[in-house]
JSON list of C-alpha atoms in Angstrom, two decimals:
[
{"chain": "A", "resi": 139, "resn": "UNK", "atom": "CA", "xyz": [0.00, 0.00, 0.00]},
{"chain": "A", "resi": 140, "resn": "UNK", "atom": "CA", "xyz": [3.00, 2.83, 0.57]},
{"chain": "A", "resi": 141, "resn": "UNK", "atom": "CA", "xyz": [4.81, 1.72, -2.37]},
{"chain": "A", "resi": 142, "resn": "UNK", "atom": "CA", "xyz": [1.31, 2.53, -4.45]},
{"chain": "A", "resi": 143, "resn": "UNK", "atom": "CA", "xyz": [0.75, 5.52, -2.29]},
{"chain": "A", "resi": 144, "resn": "UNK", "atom": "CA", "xyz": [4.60, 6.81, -3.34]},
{"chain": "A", "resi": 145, "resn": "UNK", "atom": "CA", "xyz": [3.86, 5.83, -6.95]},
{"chain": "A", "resi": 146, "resn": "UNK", "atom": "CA", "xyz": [0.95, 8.39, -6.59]},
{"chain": "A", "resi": 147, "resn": "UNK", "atom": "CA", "xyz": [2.84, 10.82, -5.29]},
{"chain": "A", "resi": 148, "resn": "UNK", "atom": "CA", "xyz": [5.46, 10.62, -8.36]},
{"chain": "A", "resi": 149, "resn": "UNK", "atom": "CA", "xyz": [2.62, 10.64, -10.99]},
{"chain": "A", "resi": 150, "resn": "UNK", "atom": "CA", "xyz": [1.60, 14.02, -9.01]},
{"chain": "A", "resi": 151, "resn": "UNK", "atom": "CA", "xyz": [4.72, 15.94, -8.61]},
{"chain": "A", "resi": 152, "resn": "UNK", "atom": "CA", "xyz": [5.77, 15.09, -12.10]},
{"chain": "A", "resi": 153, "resn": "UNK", "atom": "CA", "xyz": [2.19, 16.82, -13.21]},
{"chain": "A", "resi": 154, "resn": "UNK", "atom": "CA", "xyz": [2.40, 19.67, -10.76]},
{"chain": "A", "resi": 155, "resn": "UNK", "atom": "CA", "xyz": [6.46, 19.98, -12.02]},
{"chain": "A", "resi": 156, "resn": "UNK", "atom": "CA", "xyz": [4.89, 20.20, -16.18]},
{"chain": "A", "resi": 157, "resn": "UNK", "atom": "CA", "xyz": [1.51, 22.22, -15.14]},
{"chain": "A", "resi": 158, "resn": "UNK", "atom": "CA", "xyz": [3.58, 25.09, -12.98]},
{"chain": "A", "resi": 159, "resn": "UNK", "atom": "CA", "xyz": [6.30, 25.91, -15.80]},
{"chain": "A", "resi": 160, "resn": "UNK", "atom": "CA", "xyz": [3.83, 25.27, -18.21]},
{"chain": "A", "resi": 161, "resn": "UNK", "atom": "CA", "xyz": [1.46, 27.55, -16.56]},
{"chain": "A", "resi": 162, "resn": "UNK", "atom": "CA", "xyz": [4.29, 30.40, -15.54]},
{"chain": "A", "resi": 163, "resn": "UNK", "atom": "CA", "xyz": [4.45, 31.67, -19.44]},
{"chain": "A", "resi": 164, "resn": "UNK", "atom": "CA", "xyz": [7.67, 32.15, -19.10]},
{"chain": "A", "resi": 165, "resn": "UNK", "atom": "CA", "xyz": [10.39, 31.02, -21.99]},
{"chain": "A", "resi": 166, "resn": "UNK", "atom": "CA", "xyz": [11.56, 27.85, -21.82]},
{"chain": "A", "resi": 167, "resn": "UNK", "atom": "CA", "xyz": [14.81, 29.03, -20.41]},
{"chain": "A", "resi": 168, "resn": "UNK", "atom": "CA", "xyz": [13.21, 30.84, -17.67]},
{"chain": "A", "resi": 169, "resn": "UNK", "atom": "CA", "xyz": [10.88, 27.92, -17.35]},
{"chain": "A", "resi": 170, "resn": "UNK", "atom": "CA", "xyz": [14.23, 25.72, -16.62]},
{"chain": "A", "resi": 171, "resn": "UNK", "atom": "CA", "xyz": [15.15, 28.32, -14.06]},
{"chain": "A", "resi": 172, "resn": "UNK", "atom": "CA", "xyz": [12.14, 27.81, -12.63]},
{"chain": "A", "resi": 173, "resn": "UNK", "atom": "CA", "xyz": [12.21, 24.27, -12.22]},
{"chain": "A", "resi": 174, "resn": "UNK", "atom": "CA", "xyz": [15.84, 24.73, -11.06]},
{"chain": "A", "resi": 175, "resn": "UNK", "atom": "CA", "xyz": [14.60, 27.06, -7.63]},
{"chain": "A", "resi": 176, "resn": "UNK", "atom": "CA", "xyz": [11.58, 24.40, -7.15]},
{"chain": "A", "resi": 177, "resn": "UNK", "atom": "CA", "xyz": [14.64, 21.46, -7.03]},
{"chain": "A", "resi": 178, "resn": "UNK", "atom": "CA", "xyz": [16.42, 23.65, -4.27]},
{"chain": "A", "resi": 179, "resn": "UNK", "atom": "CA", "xyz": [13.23, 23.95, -2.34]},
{"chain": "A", "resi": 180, "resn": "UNK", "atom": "CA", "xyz": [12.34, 20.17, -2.81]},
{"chain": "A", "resi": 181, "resn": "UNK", "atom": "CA", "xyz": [16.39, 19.58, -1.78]},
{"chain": "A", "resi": 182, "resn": "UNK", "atom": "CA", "xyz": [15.77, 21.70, 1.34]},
{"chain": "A", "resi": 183, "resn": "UNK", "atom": "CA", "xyz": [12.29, 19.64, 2.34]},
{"chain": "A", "resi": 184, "resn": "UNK", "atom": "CA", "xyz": [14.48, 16.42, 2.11]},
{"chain": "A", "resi": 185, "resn": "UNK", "atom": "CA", "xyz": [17.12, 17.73, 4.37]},
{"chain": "A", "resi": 186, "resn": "UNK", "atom": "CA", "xyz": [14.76, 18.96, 7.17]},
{"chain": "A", "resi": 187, "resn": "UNK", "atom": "CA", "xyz": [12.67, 15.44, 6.57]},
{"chain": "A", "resi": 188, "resn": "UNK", "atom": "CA", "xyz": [16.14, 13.57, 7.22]},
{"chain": "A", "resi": 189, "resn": "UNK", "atom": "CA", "xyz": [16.64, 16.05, 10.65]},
{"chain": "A", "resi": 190, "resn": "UNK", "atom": "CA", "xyz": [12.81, 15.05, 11.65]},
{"chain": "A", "resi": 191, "resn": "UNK", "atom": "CA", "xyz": [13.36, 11.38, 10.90]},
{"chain": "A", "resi": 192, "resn": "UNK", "atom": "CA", "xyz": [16.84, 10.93, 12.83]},
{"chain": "A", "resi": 193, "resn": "UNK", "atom": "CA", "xyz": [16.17, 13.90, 15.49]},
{"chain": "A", "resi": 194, "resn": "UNK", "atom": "CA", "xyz": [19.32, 16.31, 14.43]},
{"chain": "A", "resi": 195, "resn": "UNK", "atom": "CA", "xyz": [18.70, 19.65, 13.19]},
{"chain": "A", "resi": 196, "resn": "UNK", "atom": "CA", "xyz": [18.72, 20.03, 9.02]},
{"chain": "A", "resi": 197, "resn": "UNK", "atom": "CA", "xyz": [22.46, 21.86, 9.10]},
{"chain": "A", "resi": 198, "resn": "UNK", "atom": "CA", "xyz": [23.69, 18.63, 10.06]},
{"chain": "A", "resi": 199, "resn": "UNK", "atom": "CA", "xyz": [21.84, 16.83, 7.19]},
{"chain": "A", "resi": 200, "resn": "UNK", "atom": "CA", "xyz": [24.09, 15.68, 3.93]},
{"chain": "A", "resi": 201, "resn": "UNK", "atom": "CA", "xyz": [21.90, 14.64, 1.07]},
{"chain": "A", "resi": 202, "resn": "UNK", "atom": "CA", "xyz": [23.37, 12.05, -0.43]},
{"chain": "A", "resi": 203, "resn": "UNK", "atom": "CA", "xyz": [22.77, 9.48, -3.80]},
{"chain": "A", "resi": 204, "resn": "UNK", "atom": "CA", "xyz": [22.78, 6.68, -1.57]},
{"chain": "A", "resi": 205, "resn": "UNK", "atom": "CA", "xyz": [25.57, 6.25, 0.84]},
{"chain": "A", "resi": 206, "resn": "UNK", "atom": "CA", "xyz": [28.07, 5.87, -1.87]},
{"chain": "A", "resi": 207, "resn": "UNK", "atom": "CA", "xyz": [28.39, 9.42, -2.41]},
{"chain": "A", "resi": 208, "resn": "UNK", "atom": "CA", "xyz": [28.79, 10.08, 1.44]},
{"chain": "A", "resi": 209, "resn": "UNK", "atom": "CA", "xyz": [31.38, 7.68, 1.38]},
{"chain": "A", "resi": 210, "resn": "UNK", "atom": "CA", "xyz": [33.40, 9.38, -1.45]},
{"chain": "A", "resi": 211, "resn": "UNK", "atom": "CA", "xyz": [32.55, 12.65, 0.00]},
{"chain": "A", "resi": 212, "resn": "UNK", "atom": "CA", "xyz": [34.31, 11.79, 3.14]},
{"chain": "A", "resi": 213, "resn": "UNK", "atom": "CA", "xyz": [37.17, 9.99, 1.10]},
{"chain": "A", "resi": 214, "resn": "UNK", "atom": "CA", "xyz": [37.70, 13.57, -1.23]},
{"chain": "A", "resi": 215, "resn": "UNK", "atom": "CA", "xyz": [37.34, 15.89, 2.18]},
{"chain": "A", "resi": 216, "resn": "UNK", "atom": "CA", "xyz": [39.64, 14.09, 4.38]},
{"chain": "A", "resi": 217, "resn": "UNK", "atom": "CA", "xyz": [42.10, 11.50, 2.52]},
{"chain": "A", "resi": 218, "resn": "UNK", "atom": "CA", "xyz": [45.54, 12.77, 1.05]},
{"chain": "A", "resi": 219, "resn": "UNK", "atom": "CA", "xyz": [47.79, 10.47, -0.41]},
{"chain": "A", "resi": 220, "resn": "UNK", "atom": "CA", "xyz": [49.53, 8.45, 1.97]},
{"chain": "A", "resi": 221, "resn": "UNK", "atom": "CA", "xyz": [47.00, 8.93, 4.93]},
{"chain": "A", "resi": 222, "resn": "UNK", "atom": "CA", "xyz": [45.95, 5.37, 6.78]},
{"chain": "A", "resi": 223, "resn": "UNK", "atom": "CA", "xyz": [42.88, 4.20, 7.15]},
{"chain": "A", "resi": 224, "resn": "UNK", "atom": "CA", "xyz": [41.68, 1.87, 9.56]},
{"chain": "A", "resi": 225, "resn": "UNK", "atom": "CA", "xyz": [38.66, -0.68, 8.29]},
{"chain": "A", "resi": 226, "resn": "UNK", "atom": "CA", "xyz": [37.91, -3.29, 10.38]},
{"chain": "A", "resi": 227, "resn": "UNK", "atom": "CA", "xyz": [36.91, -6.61, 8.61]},
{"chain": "A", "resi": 228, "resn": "UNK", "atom": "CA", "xyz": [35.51, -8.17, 6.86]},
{"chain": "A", "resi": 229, "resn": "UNK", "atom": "CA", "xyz": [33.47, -5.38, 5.95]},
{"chain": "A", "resi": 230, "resn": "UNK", "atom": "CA", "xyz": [31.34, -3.93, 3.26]},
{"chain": "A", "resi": 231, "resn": "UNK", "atom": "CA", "xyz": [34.11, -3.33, 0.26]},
{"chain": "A", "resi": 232, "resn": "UNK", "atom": "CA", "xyz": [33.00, 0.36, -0.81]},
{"chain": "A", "resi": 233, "resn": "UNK", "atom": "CA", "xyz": [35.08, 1.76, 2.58]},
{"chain": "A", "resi": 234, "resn": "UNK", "atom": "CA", "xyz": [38.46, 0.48, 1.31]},
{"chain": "A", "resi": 235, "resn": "UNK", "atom": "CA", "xyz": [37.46, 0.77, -2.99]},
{"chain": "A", "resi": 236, "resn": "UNK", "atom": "CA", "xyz": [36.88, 4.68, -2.15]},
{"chain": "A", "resi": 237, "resn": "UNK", "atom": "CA", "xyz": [39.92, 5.69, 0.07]},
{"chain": "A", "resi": 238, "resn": "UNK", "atom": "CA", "xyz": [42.17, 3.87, -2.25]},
{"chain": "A", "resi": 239, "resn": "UNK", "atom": "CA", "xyz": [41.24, 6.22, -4.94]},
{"chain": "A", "resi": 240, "resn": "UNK", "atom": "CA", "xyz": [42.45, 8.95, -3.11]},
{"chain": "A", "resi": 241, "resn": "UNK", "atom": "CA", "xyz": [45.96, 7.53, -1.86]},
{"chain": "A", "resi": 242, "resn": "UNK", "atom": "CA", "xyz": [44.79, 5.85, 1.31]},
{"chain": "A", "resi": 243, "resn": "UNK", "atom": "CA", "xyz": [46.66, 2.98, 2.96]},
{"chain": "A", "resi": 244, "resn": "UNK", "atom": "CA", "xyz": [44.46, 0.79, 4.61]},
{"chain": "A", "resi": 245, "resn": "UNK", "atom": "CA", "xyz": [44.74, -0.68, 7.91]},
{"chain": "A", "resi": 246, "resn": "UNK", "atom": "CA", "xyz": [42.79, -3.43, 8.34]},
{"chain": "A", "resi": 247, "resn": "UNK", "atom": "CA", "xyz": [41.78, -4.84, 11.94]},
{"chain": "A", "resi": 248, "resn": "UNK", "atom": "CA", "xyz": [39.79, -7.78, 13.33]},
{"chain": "A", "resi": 249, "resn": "UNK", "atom": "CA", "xyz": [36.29, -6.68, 13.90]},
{"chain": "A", "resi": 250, "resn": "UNK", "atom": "CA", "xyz": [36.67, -9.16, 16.85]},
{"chain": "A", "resi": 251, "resn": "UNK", "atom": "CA", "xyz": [39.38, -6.83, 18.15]},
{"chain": "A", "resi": 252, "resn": "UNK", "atom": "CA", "xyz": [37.02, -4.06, 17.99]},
{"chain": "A", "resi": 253, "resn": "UNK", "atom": "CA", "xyz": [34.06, -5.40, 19.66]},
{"chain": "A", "resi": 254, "resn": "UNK", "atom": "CA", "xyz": [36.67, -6.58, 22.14]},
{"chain": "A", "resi": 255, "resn": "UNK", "atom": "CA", "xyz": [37.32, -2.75, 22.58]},
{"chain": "A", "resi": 256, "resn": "UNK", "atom": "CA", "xyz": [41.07, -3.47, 21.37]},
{"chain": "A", "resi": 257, "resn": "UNK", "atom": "CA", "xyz": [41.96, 0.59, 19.86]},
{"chain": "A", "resi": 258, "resn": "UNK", "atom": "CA", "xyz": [44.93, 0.70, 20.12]},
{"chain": "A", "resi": 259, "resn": "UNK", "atom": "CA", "xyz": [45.41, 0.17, 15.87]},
{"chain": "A", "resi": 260, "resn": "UNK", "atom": "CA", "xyz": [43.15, 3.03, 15.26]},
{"chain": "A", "resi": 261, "resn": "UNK", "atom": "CA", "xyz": [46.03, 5.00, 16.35]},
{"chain": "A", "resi": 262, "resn": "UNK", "atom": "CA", "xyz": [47.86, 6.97, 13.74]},
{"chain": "A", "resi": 263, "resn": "UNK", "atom": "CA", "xyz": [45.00, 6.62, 11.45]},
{"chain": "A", "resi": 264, "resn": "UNK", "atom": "CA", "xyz": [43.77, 9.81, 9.01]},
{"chain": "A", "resi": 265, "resn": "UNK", "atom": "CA", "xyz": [39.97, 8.07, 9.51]},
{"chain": "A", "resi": 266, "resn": "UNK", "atom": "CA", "xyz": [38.11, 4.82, 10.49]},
{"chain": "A", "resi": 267, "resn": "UNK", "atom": "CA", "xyz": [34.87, 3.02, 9.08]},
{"chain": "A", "resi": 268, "resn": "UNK", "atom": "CA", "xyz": [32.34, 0.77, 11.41]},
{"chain": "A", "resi": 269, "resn": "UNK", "atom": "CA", "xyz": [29.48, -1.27, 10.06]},
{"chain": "A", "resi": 270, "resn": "UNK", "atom": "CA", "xyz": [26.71, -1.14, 12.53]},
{"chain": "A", "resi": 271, "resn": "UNK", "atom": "CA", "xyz": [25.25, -3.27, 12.47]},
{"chain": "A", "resi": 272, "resn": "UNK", "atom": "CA", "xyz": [28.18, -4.81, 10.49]},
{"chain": "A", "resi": 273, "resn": "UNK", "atom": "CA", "xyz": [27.87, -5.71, 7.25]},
{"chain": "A", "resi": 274, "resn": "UNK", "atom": "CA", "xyz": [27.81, -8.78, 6.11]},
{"chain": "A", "resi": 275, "resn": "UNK", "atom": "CA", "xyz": [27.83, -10.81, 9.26]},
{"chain": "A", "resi": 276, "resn": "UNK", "atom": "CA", "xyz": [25.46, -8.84, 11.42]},
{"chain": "A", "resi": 277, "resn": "UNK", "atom": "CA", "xyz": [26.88, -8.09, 14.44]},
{"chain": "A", "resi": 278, "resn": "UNK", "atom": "CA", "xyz": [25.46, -5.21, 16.29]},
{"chain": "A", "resi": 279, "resn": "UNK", "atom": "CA", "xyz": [27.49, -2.43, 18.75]},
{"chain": "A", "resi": 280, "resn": "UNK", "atom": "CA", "xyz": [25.63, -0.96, 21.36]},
{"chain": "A", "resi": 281, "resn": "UNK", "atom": "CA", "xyz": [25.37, 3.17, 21.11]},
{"chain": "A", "resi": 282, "resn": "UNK", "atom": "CA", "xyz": [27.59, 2.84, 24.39]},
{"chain": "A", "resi": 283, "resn": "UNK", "atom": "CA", "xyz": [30.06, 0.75, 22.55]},
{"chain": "A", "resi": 284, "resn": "UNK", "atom": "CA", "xyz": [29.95, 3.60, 19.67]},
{"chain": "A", "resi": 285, "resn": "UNK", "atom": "CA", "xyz": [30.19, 6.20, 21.72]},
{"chain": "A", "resi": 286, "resn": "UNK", "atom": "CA", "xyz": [33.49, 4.39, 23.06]},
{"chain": "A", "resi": 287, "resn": "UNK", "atom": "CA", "xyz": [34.86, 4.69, 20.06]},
{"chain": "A", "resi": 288, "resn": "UNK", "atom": "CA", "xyz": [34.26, 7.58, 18.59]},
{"chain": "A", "resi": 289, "resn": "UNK", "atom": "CA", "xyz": [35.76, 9.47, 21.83]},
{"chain": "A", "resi": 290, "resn": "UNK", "atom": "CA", "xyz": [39.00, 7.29, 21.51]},
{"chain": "A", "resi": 291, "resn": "UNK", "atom": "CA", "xyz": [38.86, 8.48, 17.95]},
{"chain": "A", "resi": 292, "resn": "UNK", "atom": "CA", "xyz": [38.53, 11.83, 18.94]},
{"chain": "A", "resi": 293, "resn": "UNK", "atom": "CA", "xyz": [41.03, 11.66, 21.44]},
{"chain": "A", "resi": 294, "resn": "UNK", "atom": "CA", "xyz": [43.46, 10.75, 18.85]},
{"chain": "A", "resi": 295, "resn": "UNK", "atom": "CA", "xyz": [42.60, 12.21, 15.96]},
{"chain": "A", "resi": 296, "resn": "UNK", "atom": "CA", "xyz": [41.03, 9.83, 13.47]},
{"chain": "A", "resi": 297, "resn": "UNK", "atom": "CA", "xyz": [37.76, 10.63, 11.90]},
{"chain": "A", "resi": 298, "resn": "UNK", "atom": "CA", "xyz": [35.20, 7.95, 13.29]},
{"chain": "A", "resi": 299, "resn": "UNK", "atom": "CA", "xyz": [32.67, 7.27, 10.23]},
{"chain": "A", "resi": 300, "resn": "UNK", "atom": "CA", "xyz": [29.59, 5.01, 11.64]},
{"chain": "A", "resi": 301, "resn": "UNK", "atom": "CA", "xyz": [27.25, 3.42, 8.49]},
{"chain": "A", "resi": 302, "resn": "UNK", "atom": "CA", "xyz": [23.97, 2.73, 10.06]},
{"chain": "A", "resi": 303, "resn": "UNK", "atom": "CA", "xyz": [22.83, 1.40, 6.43]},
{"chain": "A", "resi": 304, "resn": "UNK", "atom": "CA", "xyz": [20.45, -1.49, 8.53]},
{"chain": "A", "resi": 305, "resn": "UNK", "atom": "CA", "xyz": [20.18, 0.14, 12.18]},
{"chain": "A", "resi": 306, "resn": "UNK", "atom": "CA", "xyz": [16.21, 0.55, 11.04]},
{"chain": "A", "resi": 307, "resn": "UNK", "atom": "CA", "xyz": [16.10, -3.19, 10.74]},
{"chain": "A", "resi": 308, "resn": "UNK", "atom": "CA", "xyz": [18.39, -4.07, 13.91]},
{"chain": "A", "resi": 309, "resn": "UNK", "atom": "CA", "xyz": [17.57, -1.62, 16.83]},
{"chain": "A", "resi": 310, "resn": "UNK", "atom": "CA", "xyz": [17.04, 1.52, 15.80]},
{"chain": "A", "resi": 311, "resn": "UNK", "atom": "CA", "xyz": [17.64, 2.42, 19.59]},
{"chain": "A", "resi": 312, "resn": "UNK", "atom": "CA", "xyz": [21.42, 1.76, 18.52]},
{"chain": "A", "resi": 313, "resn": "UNK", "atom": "CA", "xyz": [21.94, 4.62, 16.67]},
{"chain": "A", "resi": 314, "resn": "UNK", "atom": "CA", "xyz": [24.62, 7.43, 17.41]},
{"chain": "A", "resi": 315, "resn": "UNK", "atom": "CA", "xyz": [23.30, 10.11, 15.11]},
{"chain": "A", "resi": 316, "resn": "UNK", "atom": "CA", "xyz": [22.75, 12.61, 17.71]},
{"chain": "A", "resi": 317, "resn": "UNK", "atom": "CA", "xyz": [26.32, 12.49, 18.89]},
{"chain": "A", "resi": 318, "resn": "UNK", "atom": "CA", "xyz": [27.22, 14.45, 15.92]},
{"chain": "A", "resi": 319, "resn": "UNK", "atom": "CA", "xyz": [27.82, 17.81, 17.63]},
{"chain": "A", "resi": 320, "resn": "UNK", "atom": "CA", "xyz": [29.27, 16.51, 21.04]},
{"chain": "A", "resi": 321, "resn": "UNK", "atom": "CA", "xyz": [32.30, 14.44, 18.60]},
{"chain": "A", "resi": 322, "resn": "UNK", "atom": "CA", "xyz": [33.50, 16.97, 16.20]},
{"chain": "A", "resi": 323, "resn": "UNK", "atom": "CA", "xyz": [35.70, 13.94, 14.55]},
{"chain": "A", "resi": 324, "resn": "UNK", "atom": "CA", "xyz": [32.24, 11.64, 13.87]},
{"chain": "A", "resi": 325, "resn": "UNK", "atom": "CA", "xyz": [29.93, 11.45, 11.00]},
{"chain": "A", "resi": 326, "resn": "UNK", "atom": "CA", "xyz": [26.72, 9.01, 10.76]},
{"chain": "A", "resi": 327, "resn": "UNK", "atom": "CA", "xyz": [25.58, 7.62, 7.61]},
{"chain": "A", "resi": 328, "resn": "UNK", "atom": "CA", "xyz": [21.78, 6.33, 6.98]},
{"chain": "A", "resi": 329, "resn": "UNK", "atom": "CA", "xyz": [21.38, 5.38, 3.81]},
{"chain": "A", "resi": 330, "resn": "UNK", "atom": "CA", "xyz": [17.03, 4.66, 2.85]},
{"chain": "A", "resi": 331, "resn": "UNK", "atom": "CA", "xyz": [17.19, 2.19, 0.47]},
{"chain": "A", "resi": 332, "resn": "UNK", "atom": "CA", "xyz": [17.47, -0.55, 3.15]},
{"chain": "A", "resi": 333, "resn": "UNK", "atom": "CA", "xyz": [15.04, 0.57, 5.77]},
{"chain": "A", "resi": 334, "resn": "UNK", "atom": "CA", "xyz": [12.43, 1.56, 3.12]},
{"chain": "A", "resi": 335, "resn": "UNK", "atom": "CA", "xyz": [12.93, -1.33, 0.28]},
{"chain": "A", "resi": 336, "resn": "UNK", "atom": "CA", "xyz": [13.62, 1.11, -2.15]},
{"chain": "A", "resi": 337, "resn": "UNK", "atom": "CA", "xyz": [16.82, -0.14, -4.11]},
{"chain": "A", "resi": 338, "resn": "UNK", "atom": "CA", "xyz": [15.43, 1.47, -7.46]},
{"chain": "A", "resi": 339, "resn": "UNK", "atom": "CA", "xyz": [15.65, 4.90, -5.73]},
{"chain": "A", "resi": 340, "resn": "UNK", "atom": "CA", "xyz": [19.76, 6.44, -5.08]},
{"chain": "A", "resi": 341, "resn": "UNK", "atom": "CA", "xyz": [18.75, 7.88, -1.31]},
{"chain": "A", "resi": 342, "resn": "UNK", "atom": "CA", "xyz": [20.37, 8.61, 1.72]},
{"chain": "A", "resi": 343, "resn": "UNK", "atom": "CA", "xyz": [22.01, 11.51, 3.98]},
{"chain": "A", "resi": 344, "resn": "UNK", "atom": "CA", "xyz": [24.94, 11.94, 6.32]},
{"chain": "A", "resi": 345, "resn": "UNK", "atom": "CA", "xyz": [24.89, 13.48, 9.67]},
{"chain": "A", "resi": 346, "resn": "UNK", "atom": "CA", "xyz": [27.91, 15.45, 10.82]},
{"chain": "A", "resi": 347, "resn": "UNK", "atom": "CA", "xyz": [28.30, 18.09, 13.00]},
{"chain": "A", "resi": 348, "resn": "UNK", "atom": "CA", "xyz": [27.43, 21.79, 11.60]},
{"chain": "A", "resi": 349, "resn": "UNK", "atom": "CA", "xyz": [31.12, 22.92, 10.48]},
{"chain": "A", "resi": 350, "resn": "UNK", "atom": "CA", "xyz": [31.74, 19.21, 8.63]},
{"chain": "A", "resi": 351, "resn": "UNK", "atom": "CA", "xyz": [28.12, 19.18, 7.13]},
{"chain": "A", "resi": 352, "resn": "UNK", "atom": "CA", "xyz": [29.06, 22.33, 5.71]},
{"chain": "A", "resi": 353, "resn": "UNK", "atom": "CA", "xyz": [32.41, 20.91, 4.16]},
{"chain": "A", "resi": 354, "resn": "UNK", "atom": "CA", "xyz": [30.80, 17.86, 2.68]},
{"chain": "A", "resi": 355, "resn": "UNK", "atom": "CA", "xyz": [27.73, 20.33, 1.58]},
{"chain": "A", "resi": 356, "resn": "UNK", "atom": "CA", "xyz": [29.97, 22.17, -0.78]},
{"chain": "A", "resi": 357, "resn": "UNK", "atom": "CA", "xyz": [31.93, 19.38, -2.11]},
{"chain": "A", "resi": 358, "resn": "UNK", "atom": "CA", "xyz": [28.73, 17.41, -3.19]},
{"chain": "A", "resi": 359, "resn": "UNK", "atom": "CA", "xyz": [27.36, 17.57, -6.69]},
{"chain": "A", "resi": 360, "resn": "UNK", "atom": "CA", "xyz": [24.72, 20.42, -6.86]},
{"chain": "A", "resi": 361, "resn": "UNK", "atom": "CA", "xyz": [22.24, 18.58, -8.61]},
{"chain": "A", "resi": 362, "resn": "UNK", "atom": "CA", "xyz": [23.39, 14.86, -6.34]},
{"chain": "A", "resi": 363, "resn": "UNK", "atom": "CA", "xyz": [19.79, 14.34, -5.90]},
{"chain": "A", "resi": 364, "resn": "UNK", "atom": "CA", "xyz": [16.70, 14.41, -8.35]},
{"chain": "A", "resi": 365, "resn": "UNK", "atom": "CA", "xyz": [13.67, 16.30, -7.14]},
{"chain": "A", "resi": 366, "resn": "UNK", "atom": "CA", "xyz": [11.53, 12.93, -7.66]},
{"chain": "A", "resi": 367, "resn": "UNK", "atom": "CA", "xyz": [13.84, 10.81, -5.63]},
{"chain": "A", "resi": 368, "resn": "UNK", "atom": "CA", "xyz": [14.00, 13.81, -2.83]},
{"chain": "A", "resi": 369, "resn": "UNK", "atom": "CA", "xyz": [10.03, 14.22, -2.61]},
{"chain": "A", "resi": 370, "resn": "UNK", "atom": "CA", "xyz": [9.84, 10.45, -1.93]},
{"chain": "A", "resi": 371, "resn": "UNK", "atom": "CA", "xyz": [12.35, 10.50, 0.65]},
{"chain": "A", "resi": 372, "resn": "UNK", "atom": "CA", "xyz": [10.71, 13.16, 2.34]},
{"chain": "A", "resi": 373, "resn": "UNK", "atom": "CA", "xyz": [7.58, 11.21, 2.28]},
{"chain": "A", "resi": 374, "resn": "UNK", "atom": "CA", "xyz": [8.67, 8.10, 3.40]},
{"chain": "A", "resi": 375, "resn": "UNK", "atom": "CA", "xyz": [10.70, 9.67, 6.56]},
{"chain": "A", "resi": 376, "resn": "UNK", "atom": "CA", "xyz": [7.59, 12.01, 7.52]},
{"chain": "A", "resi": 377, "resn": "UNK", "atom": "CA", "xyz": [5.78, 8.64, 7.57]},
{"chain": "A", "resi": 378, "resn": "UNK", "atom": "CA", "xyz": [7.79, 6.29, 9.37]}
]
């Protein structure tokens, strides 16, 4: 029933898209224009629909093609050539396939170690990935056990990246998203494809404290997400 409610909702934002450039009179050019400020506005929706559904404020929203794009984001921002990167593993593969691009050296750890609260190889790191809950095996920190490690990271200088792609079908209760602003060195990813069975649809945001979201903000594509795929995830996280 949601998936034919969304469908809906596509057929009618496509018509209201046509019938309000249509109906402006304007040239085509300043029809595009148009169409260009009611993307931005649709953008903006989807950011403070992301802050509603994981209880930040919308200047800590990224928008985001899925989390793929986060991932690269954080890659571009923070990664210089040479720069080590800690992954514990086994792991989902897009972590390591990103940072190489961009010169990393990757460090990789037992997840074992890390659930064992073992740090000590996150030292000297440039930034650090965690699956929760992991990804493909399933096992599941606590947001205490998160919290634990995105202080040590803090407290030694590696960026602490958390991908919550399946927290919504785990224990939502998990997540660390509002620790953005009290761990400058942290960012959250929540991709929707997962928690909303919409694989067809490139969806998701970051969460990072206000000066990061702002970094990542400026390095993203303008046009990263389509004003069809935005309206539906605004939808679906004002109805969850």
């Amino acid at each position: 029933l949601r998936h034919l409610l969304v469908e809906e909702r596509i057929a009618t934002l496509l018509a209201d898209r046509a019938a309000t450039i249509e109906g402006s009179g304007l040239p085509l050019e300043h029809g595009i224009a148009l169409e260009a400020r009611l993307g931005r506005a649709v953008l903006a929706e989807a950011r403070r629909g992301a802050a509603r559904f994981a209880g930040v404020d919308a200047d800590n929203i990224i928008p985001g093609n899925g989390s793929m794009e986060i991932i690269r984001l954080v890659a571009e921002a923070a990664i210089e050539k040479g720069d080590t990167v800690a992954i514990p593993s086994p792991t989902f593969g897009e972590y390591e396939r990103q940072c190489l691009l961009f010169g990393a050296r990757i460090r990789h750890l037992p997840f074992r170690d890390i659930m064992n609260e073992k740090y000590g190889q996150l030292k000297g790191c440039k930034a650090a990935f965690f699956c929760n809950p992991n990804n493909p095996d399933g096992r599941l920190f606590t947001a205490k056990q998160i919290e634990n490690i995105v202080r040590y990271c803090g407290d030694n200088d590696v960026i602490a990246v958390v991908d919550e792609a399946f927290i919504d079908l785990a224990d939502p209760a998990q997540s660390v998203a509002g620790l953005v602003d009290k761990y400058e060195y942290s960012l959250v990813m929540r991709p929707l494809i997962k928690c909303f069975s919409i694989p067809g649809l490139r969806l998701g945001f970051g969460i990072a404290g206000k000066e990061a979201a702002d970094v990542l903000n400026s390095l993203r594509l303008t046009w990263n997400l389509d004003s069809v795929a935005a309206e539906i995830g605004a939808y679906y996280m004002d109805n969850a």
